[in-house]
PDB file of C-alpha atoms (C1' of nucleotides) in Angstrom:
ATOM      1  CA  MET A  20     -11.927  -9.447  -4.098  1.00 31.00           C
ATOM      2  CA  ALA A  21     -12.073  -9.030  -7.852  1.00 32.00           C
ATOM      3  CA  VAL A  22     -10.069  -5.824  -7.886  1.00 35.00           C
ATOM      4  CA  THR A  23      -6.358  -6.327  -8.223  1.00 36.00           C
ATOM      5  CA  GLY A  24      -3.656  -3.681  -8.192  1.00 34.00           C
ATOM      6  CA  ASP A  25      -2.967  -3.849 -11.891  1.00 36.00           C
ATOM      7  CA  GLU A  26      -6.614  -3.650 -12.760  1.00 34.00           C
ATOM      8  CA  THR A  27      -7.070  -0.603 -10.576  1.00 34.00           C
ATOM      9  CA  GLU A  28      -4.011   1.136 -11.950  1.00 33.00           C
ATOM     10  CA  SER A  29      -5.083   0.877 -15.547  1.00 33.00           C
ATOM     11  CA  ALA A  30      -8.776   1.078 -14.957  1.00 32.00           C
ATOM     12  CA  ALA A  31      -9.350   4.688 -15.907  1.00 31.00           C
ATOM     13  CA  THR A  32      -7.873   4.749 -19.385  1.00 30.00           C
ATOM     14  CA  GLY A  33      -6.836   1.225 -20.095  1.00 30.00           C
ATOM     15  CA  ASP A  34      -3.113   1.919 -20.165  1.00 32.00           C
ATOM     16  CA  ILE A  35      -2.311   4.942 -17.995  1.00 29.00           C
ATOM     17  CA  PRO A  36      -1.988   4.066 -14.287  1.00 30.00           C
ATOM     18  CA  ALA A  37      -4.686   5.704 -12.185  1.00 30.00           C
ATOM     19  CA  TYR A  38      -2.218   7.251  -9.751  1.00 28.00           C
ATOM     20  CA  GLN A  39      -0.609   9.174 -12.589  1.00 32.00           C
ATOM     21  CA  LEU A  40      -3.947  10.542 -13.622  1.00 31.00           C
ATOM     22  CA  ARG A  41      -4.676  11.708 -10.086  1.00 32.00           C
ATOM     23  CA  SER A  42      -1.361  13.445  -9.439  1.00 34.00           C
ATOM     24  CA  PRO A  43      -0.052  14.740 -12.740  1.00 31.00           C
ATOM     25  CA  ASN A  44       2.524  17.030 -11.104  1.00 34.00           C
ATOM     26  CA  SER A  45       4.294  14.325  -9.173  1.00 35.00           C
ATOM     27  CA  GLY A  46       6.508  13.029 -11.995  1.00 34.00           C
ATOM     28  CA  LEU A  47      10.253  13.472 -11.467  1.00 34.00           C
ATOM     29  CA  ALA A  48      11.006  13.854 -15.174  1.00 33.00           C
ATOM     30  CA  GLN A  49       8.560  16.685 -15.406  1.00 33.00           C
ATOM     31  CA  SER A  50      10.014  18.496 -12.427  1.00 35.00           C
ATOM     32  CA  ILE A  51      13.544  18.162 -13.740  1.00 33.00           C
ATOM     33  CA  VAL A  52      12.462  19.548 -17.098  1.00 33.00           C
ATOM     34  CA  MET A  53      10.862  22.469 -15.292  1.00 34.00           C
ATOM     35  CA  ALA A  54      14.011  23.153 -13.290  1.00 35.00           C
ATOM     36  CA  ALA A  55      16.132  23.141 -16.419  1.00 36.00           C
ATOM     37  CA  SER A  56      13.771  25.326 -18.405  1.00 40.00           C
ATOM     38  CA  PRO A  57      14.442  28.981 -19.349  1.00 42.00           C
ATOM     39  CA  GLY A  58      13.390  29.794 -15.794  1.00 44.00           C
ATOM     40  CA  SER A  59      16.987  29.032 -14.805  1.00 46.00           C
ATOM     41  CA  MET A  60      17.819  32.601 -15.752  1.00 59.00           C
ATOM     42  CA  GLN A  61      15.853  33.736 -12.696  1.00 71.00           C
ATOM     43  CA  ASN A  62      17.109  35.499  -9.587  1.00 81.00           C
ATOM     44  CA  PRO A  63      18.800  33.537  -6.773  1.00 76.00           C
ATOM     45  CA  SER A  64      15.783  33.442  -4.483  1.00 79.00           C
ATOM     46  CA  SER A  65      13.538  31.914  -7.093  1.00 81.00           C
ATOM     47  CA  GLN A  66      16.317  29.483  -8.004  1.00 80.00           C
ATOM     48  CA  HIS A  67      16.411  28.519  -4.349  1.00 80.00           C
ATOM     49  CA  ALA A  68      12.646  28.006  -4.356  1.00 80.00           C
ATOM     50  CA  GLU A  69      12.950  25.841  -7.451  1.00 83.00           C
ATOM     51  CA  GLU A  70      15.676  23.814  -5.787  1.00 83.00           C
ATOM     52  CA  ILE A  71      13.472  23.245  -2.751  1.00 85.00           C
ATOM     53  CA  THR A  72      10.576  22.221  -4.969  1.00 88.00           C
ATOM     54  CA  ARG A  73      12.796  19.853  -6.922  1.00 89.00           C
ATOM     55  CA  LYS A  74      14.120  18.253  -3.755  1.00 91.00           C
ATOM     56  CA  ARG A  75      10.624  17.795  -2.444  1.00 93.00           C
ATOM     57  CA  GLU A  76       9.480  16.143  -5.650  1.00 94.00           C
ATOM     58  CA  VAL A  77      12.469  13.797  -5.617  1.00 95.00           C
ATOM     59  CA  ARG A  78      11.687  12.892  -2.026  1.00 95.00           C
ATOM     60  CA  LEU A  79       8.018  12.295  -2.807  1.00 96.00           C
ATOM     61  CA  MET A  80       8.892  10.119  -5.786  1.00 96.00           C
ATOM     62  CA  LYS A  81      11.323   8.036  -3.744  1.00 96.00           C
ATOM     63  CA  ASN A  82       8.792   7.639  -0.979  1.00 96.00           C
ATOM     64  CA  ARG A  83       6.137   6.662  -3.505  1.00 96.00           C
ATOM     65  CA  GLU A  84       8.409   3.916  -4.799  1.00 96.00           C
ATOM     66  CA  ALA A  85       9.288   2.881  -1.246  1.00 96.00           C
ATOM     67  CA  ALA A  86       5.612   2.613  -0.342  1.00 97.00           C
ATOM     68  CA  ARG A  87       4.970   0.409  -3.385  1.00 97.00           C
ATOM     69  CA  GLU A  88       7.888  -1.830  -2.517  1.00 96.00           C
ATOM     70  CA  CYS A  89       6.822  -2.007   1.101  1.00 96.00           C
ATOM     71  CA  ARG A  90       3.316  -3.066   0.109  1.00 96.00           C
ATOM     72  CA  ARG A  91       4.659  -5.629  -2.323  1.00 95.00           C
ATOM     73  CA  LYS A  92       6.844  -7.152   0.376  1.00 95.00           C
ATOM     74  CA  LYS A  93       3.960  -7.174   2.829  1.00 95.00           C
ATOM     75  CA  LYS A  94       1.731  -8.988   0.331  1.00 94.00           C
ATOM     76  CA  GLU A  95       4.464 -11.527  -0.265  1.00 93.00           C
ATOM     77  CA  TYR A  96       4.901 -12.045   3.456  1.00 93.00           C
ATOM     78  CA  VAL A  97       1.179 -12.608   3.954  1.00 92.00           C
ATOM     79  CA  LYS A  98       1.142 -15.091   1.067  1.00 92.00           C
ATOM     80  CA  CYS A  99       4.053 -16.950   2.677  1.00 92.00           C
ATOM     81  CA  LEU A 100       2.193 -17.114   5.974  1.00 92.00           C
ATOM     82  CA  GLU A 101      -0.925 -18.414   4.252  1.00 91.00           C
ATOM     83  CA  ASN A 102       1.113 -21.113   2.519  1.00 92.00           C
ATOM     84  CA  ARG A 103       2.652 -22.058   5.848  1.00 92.00           C
ATOM     85  CA  VAL A 104      -0.771 -22.327   7.420  1.00 92.00           C
ATOM     86  CA  ALA A 105      -1.875 -24.639   4.618  1.00 92.00           C
ATOM     87  CA  VAL A 106       1.216 -26.843   5.037  1.00 95.00           C
ATOM     88  CA  LEU A 107       0.806 -27.054   8.801  1.00 95.00           C
ATOM     89  CA  GLU A 108      -2.883 -27.886   8.476  1.00 95.00           C
ATOM     90  CA  ASN A 109      -1.997 -30.738   6.138  1.00 97.00           C
ATOM     91  CA  GLN A 110       0.695 -31.983   8.516  1.00 98.00           C
ATOM     92  CA  ASN A 111      -1.755 -31.822  11.361  1.00 98.00           C
ATOM     93  CA  LYS A 112      -4.302 -33.822   9.404  1.00 98.00           C
ATOM     94  CA  THR A 113      -1.707 -36.439   8.524  1.00 98.00           C
ATOM     95  CA  LEU A 114      -0.569 -36.766  12.133  1.00 98.00           C
ATOM     96  CA  ILE A 115      -4.123 -37.164  13.353  1.00 98.00           C
ATOM     97  CA  GLU A 116      -4.685 -39.952  10.822  1.00 98.00           C
ATOM     98  CA  GLU A 117      -1.447 -41.593  11.875  1.00 98.00           C
ATOM     99  CA  LEU A 118      -2.397 -41.409  15.514  1.00 98.00           C
ATOM    100  CA  LYS A 119      -5.777 -42.926  14.768  1.00 97.00           C
ATOM    101  CA  ALA A 120      -4.150 -45.810  12.904  1.00 97.00           C
ATOM    102  CA  LEU A 121      -1.708 -46.469  15.732  1.00 97.00           C
ATOM    103  CA  LYS A 122      -4.531 -46.431  18.263  1.00 96.00           C
ATOM    104  CA  ASP A 123      -6.404 -48.983  16.194  1.00 95.00           C
ATOM    105  CA  ILE A 124      -3.376 -51.245  16.085  1.00 93.00           C
ATOM    106  CA  TYR A 125      -2.816 -50.868  19.799  1.00 92.00           C
ATOM    107  CA  CYS A 126      -6.459 -51.601  20.646  1.00 90.00           C
ATOM    108  CA  HIS A 127      -6.483 -54.774  18.523  1.00 85.00           C
ATOM    109  CA  LYS A 128      -3.333 -56.003  20.223  1.00 79.00           C
ATOM    110  CA  ALA A 129      -4.773 -55.344  23.646  1.00 76.00           C
ATOM    111  CA  GLU A 130      -7.826 -57.479  22.938  1.00 70.00           C
TER     112      GLU A 130
ATOM    113  C1'  DT B  18     -31.022   2.368 -12.572  1.00 64.92           C
ATOM    114  C1'  DA B  19     -29.315   5.416  -8.988  1.00 64.92           C
ATOM    115  C1'  DG B  20     -27.503   5.255  -4.412  1.00 64.92           C
ATOM    116  C1'  DC B  21     -24.837   3.094  -0.934  1.00 64.92           C
ATOM    117  C1'  DG B  22     -21.511   0.431   1.628  1.00 64.92           C
ATOM    118  C1'  DA B  23     -17.526  -2.601   1.599  1.00 64.92           C
ATOM    119  C1'  DG B  24     -13.120  -3.516   0.081  1.00 64.92           C
ATOM    120  C1'  DC B  25      -9.119  -2.419  -2.453  1.00 64.92           C
ATOM    121  C1'  DT B  26      -5.054   0.465  -4.161  1.00 64.92           C
ATOM    122  C1'  DC B  27      -2.518   4.582  -4.164  1.00 64.92           C
ATOM    123  C1'  DG B  28      -0.043   8.808  -2.658  1.00 64.92           C
ATOM    124  C1'  DT B  29       1.363  11.463   1.122  1.00 64.92           C
ATOM    125  C1'  DC B  30       2.723  12.522   5.788  1.00 64.92           C
ATOM    126  C1'  DA B  31       4.762  11.413  10.206  1.00 64.92           C
ATOM    127  C1'  DT B  32       7.645   8.632  12.649  1.00 64.92           C
ATOM    128  C1'  DC B  33      11.083   5.147  13.528  1.00 64.92           C
ATOM    129  C1'  DT B  34      15.556   3.095  12.690  1.00 64.92           C
ATOM    130  C1'  DA B  35      20.096   1.885  10.983  1.00 64.92           C
ATOM    131  C1'  DG B  36      24.261   3.524   9.086  1.00 64.92           C
ATOM    132  C1'  DA B  37      27.674   7.319   8.031  1.00 64.92           C
TER     133       DA B  37
ATOM    134  C1'  DT C  18      23.704  14.325  14.716  1.00 64.92           C
ATOM    135  C1'  DC C  19      22.076  13.829  10.027  1.00 64.92           C
ATOM    136  C1'  DT C  20      20.136  11.345   6.374  1.00 64.92           C
ATOM    137  C1'  DA C  21      17.866   7.856   3.647  1.00 64.92           C
ATOM    138  C1'  DG C  22      14.926   4.076   3.663  1.00 64.92           C
ATOM    139  C1'  DA C  23      10.978   1.431   5.795  1.00 64.92           C
ATOM    140  C1'  DT C  24       6.463   1.407   7.466  1.00 64.92           C
ATOM    141  C1'  DG C  25       1.978   2.663   9.888  1.00 64.92           C
ATOM    142  C1'  DA C  26      -1.912   5.857   9.468  1.00 64.92           C
ATOM    143  C1'  DC C  27      -4.983   8.482   6.836  1.00 64.92           C
ATOM    144  C1'  DG C  28      -7.778  10.306   3.157  1.00 64.92           C
ATOM    145  C1'  DA C  29      -9.207   9.999  -1.730  1.00 64.92           C
ATOM    146  C1'  DG C  30     -10.653   7.581  -5.718  1.00 64.92           C
ATOM    147  C1'  DC C  31     -12.256   3.446  -7.929  1.00 64.92           C
ATOM    148  C1'  DT C  32     -14.906  -0.987  -8.570  1.00 64.92           C
ATOM    149  C1'  DC C  33     -18.344  -4.273  -7.422  1.00 64.92           C
ATOM    150  C1'  DG C  34     -22.397  -6.201  -5.530  1.00 64.92           C
ATOM    151  C1'  DC C  35     -26.674  -5.353  -3.370  1.00 64.92           C
ATOM    152  C1'  DT C  36     -31.163  -3.013  -2.722  1.00 64.92           C
ATOM    153  C1'  DA C  37     -35.146   0.034  -3.168  1.00 64.92           C
TER     154       DA C  37
END
DNA sequence: TAGCGAGCTCGTCATCTAGA
DNA sequence: TCTAGATGACGAGCTCGCTA
């Protein structure tokens, strides 16, 4: 297909990845800034809620990165397999040619 | 040219698994 | 047993090519 990952990511604006445009609240930096904002003078229960939110956002960010890495590795693996297929097909072709040549030699000797 | 389907990437959730 | 990382499944958004 003509659509690659990089093209898709920067398609919307030219330089801002598409996933960031879709989920503007998912950035870790932003969440940390929020947690450290003047809201830290709040009561314990809302601090607890903020802590939970922060932990969730950290988890989501890590999982987002993990998913990217997982997909990258999978792509690489598939590429490796495709290369291996190409190599084996070439080997197979070579062996068939070799066999044909040997058969020719053998047939001429037998005559 | 608008509408549609196919194919792709991405983020998120659920689940599995290995290590502490 | 708990936790963090890996991965499959799913839905959403985007692009591209085709067709009426």
